[in-house]
XYZ file of C-alpha atoms in Angstrom:
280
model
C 15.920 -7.201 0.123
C 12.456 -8.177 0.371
C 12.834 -9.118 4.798
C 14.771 -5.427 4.762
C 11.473 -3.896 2.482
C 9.160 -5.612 5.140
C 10.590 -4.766 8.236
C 11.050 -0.866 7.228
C 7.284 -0.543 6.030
C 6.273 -2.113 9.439
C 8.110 0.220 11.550
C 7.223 3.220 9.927
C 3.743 2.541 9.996
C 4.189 1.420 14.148
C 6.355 4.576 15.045
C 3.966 6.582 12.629
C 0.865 5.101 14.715
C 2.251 6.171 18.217
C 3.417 9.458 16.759
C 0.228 10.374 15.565
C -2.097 8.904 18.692
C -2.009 12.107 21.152
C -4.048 14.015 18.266
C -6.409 11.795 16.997
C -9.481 11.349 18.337
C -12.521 8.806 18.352
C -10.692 6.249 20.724
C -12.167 3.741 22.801
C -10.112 2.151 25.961
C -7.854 -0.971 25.314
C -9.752 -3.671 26.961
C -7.452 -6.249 26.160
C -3.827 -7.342 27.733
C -1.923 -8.764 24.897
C -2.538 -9.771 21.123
C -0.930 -12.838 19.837
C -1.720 -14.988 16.362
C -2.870 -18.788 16.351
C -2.239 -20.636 13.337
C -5.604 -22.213 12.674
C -4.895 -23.450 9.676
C -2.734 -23.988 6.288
C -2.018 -21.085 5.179
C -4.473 -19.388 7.763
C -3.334 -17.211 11.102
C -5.889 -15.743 12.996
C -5.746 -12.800 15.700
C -6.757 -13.186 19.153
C -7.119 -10.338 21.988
C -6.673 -12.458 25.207
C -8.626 -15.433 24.640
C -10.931 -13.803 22.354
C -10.713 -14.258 18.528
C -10.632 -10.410 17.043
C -13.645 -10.615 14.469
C -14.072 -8.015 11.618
C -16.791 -5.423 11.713
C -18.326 -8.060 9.353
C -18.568 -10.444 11.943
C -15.857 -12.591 10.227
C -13.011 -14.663 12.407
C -10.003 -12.051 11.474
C -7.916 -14.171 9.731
C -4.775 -13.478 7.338
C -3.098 -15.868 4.829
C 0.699 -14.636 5.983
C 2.699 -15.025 9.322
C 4.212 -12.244 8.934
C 1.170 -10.035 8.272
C -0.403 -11.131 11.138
C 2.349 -10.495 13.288
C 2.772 -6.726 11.709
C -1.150 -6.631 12.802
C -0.784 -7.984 16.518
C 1.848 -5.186 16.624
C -0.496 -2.762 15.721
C -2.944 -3.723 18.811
C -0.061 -4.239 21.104
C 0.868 -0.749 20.397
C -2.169 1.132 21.664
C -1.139 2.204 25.091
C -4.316 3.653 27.252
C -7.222 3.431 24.439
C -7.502 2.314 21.012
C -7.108 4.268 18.165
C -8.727 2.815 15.274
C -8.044 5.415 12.800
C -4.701 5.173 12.857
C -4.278 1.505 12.381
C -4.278 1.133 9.181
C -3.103 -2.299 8.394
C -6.069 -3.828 10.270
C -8.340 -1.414 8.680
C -6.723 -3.005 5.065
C -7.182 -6.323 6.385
C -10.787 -5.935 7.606
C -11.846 -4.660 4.247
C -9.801 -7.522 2.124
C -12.138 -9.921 4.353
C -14.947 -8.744 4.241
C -15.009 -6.857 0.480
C -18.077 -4.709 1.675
C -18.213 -3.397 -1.811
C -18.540 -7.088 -3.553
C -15.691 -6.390 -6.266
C -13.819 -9.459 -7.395
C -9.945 -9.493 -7.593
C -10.613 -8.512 -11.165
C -12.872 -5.676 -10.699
C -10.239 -4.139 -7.907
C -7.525 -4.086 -10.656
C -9.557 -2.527 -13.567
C -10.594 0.254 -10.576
C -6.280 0.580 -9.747
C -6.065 0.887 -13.788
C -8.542 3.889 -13.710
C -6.150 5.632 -11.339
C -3.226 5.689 -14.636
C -5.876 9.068 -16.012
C -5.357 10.905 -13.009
C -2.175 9.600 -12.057
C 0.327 12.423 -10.068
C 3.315 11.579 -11.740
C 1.894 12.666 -15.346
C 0.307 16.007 -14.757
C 3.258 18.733 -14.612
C 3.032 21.997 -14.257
C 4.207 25.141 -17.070
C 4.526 27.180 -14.190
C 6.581 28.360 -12.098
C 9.930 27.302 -14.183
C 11.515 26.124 -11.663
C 8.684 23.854 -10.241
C 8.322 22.026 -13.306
C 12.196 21.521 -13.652
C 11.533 19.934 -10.759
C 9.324 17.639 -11.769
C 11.448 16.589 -14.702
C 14.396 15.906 -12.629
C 12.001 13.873 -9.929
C 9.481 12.463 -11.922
C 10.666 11.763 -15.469
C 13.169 9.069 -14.581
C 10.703 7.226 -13.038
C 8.055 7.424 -15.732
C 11.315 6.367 -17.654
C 11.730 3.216 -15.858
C 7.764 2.185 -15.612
C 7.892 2.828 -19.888
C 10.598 0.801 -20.048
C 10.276 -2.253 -17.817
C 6.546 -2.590 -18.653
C 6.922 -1.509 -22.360
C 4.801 1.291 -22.102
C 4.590 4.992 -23.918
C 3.656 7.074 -20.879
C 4.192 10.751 -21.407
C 2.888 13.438 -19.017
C 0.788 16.411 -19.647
C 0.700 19.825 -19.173
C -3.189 20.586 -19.587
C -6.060 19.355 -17.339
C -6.851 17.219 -20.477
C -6.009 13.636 -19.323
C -3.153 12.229 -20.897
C -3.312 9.725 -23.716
C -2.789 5.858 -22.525
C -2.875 3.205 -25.370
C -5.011 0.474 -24.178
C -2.864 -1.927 -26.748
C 0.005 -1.023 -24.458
C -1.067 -1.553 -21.330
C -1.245 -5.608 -21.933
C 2.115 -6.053 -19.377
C 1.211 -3.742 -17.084
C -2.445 -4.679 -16.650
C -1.210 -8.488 -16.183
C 0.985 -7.367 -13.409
C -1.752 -6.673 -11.550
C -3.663 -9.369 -12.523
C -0.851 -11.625 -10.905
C -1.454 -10.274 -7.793
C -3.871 -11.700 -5.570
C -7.313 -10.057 -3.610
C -5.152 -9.333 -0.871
C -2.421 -7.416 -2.898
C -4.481 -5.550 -5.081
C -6.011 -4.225 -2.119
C -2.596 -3.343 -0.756
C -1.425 -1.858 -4.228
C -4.762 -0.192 -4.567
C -5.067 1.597 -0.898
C -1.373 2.926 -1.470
C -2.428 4.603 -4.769
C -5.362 6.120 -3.493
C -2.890 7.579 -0.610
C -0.264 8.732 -3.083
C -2.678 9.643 -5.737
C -0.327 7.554 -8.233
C -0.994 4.004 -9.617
C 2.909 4.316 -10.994
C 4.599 4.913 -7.480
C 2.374 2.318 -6.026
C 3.855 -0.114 -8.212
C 7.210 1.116 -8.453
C 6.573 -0.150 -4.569
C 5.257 -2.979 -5.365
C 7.762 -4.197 -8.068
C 10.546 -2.554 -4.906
C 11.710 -0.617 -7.369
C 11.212 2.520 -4.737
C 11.286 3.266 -0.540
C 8.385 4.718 1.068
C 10.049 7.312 1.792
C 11.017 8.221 -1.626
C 7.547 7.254 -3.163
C 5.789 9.892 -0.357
C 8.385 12.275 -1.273
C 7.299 11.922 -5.485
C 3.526 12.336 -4.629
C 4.128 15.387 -2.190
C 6.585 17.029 -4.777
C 4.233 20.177 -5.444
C 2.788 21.247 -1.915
C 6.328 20.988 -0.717
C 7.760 23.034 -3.324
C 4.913 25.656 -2.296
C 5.890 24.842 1.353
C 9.694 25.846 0.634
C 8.645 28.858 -1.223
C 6.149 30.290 0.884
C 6.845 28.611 4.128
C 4.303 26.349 6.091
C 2.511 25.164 9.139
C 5.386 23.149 10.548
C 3.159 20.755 12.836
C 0.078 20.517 9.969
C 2.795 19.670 7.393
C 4.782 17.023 9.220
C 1.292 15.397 10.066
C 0.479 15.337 6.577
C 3.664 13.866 6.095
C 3.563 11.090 8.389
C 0.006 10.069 7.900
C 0.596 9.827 4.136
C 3.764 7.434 4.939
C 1.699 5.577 7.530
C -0.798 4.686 4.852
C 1.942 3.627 2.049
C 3.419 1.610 4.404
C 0.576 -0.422 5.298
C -0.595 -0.603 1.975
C 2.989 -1.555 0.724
C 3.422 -4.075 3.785
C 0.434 -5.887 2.856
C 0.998 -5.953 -0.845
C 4.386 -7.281 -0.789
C 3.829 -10.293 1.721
C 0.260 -11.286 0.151
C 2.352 -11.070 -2.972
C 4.969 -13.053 -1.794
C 3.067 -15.453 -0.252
C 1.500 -16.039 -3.290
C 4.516 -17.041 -5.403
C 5.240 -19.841 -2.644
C 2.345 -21.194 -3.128
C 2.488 -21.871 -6.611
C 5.921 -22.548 -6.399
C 4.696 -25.205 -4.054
C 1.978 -26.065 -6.197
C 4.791 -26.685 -9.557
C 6.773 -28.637 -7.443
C 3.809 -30.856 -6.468
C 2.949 -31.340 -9.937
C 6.613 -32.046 -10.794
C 6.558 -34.770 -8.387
C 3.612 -36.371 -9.218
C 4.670 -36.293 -13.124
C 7.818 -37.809 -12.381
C 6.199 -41.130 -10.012
């Protein structure tokens, strides 16, 4: 499930990219004939363009602690056809700023900040009216609130005010150690898909694969495409909207899952080292 998670993430966010490149702007020309990844050390796979090693805009080597990640990046360069479009390539944009953490914050820090997002969180402001919009959102949103409650044995209930609704910090305990499990790479992941979807819940409902992309977007955009079925829409503005915001969860998702999984080998690695030297 997890290889079948991957590889749909990636190629959304690829076909997403060259969907999007005619009407973006800010390019610069691809200078480069082909990206490819060294493995420069344990655990460490760097990007090259040509013989060049691809640097962040930190001035750091750009280098990823997951095969797979790096090849989803090198992808993303080998895209660009004529010039480069930076803005729509998201996963290196993720991994430049897990390298170089311009803002300082420690693993620790980043998931407090993803907590903060529960206040404002999508999924548990509904609205009194229209009727049938907020029907809606019971049918869509309430049986995944239902399943977040449940598997991290929480007491989530939306609200219909602007007043935030209440979160019991006692009750949070599971849920804040699930993010604490995750490493500075996921929680960057985790915490750029939030930000995108405008819902710490969905984000890990991705996380935990308890959701598809597609499905997660679909959630967060629940309102403005009610409005947009009611009162009709700007086809080409909408399906932009649409795609960029899947783009974005994508990469976020992509890069949370295999920094996440690539985590768990390694201390699975690690136990069985210990094992062995216990047992000599």
């Amino acid at each position: 499930f997890l290889i079948r998670q991957l590889l749909t993430c990636e190629a959304l966010c690829l076909s997403h990219s060259r969907g999007l490149t005619s009407i973006a702007g800010g390019k610069i020309k691809r200078f480069y004939k082909q990206a490819h990844v060294t493995k420069s050390g344990p655990g460490a796979y760097e990007i090259n363009l040509d013989q060049r090693r691809l640097r962040t805009p930190g001035g750091q080597p750009f280098v990823v602690p997951h095969e797979g990640l790096a090849l989803a990046v090198v992808q993303e360069w080998n895209s660009q056809v004529n010039h480069i479009d930076r803005t729509r390539m998201h996963l290196t944009s993720l991994c430049n700023s897990a390298i170089d953490n311009p803002l300082g914050l420690s693993r620790d820090q980043q998931a407090a900040a993803l907590l903060e997002y529960l206040e404002t969180d999508t999924l548990l402001f509904w609205s009194t009216e229209p009727e049938d919009l907020h029907q809606l959102q019971r049918q869509r949103w309430q049986p995944v609130l239902d399943s977040v409650n449940q598997q991290y044995s929480l007491r989530l209930a939306p609200t219909l005010t602007l007043q935030p609704p209440q979160i019991d910090g006692e009750g949070l305990k599971k849920f804040r150690a699930r993010l604490a499990s995750l490493n500075s790479w996921g929680v960057s992941g985790v915490r750029f898909a939030a930000e995108s979807l405008k819902s710490c819940l969905l984000a890990v409902c991705l996380l935990d694969r308890r959701l598809p992309v597609s499905e997660a977007c679909s959630l967060s955009r629940l309102e403005s495409q009610f409005q947009a079925d009611k009162w009709g829409q700007v086809e080409w503005h909408h399906g932009v909207d649409a795609t960029e915001l899947e783009c974005r969860v994508s990469a976020g998702t992509l890069l949370a899952l295999v920094s996440h999984d690539w985590r768990e080998v390694q201390l699975a690695g690690a136990a069985a080292t210990a094992t062995s030297r216990q047992g000599k």
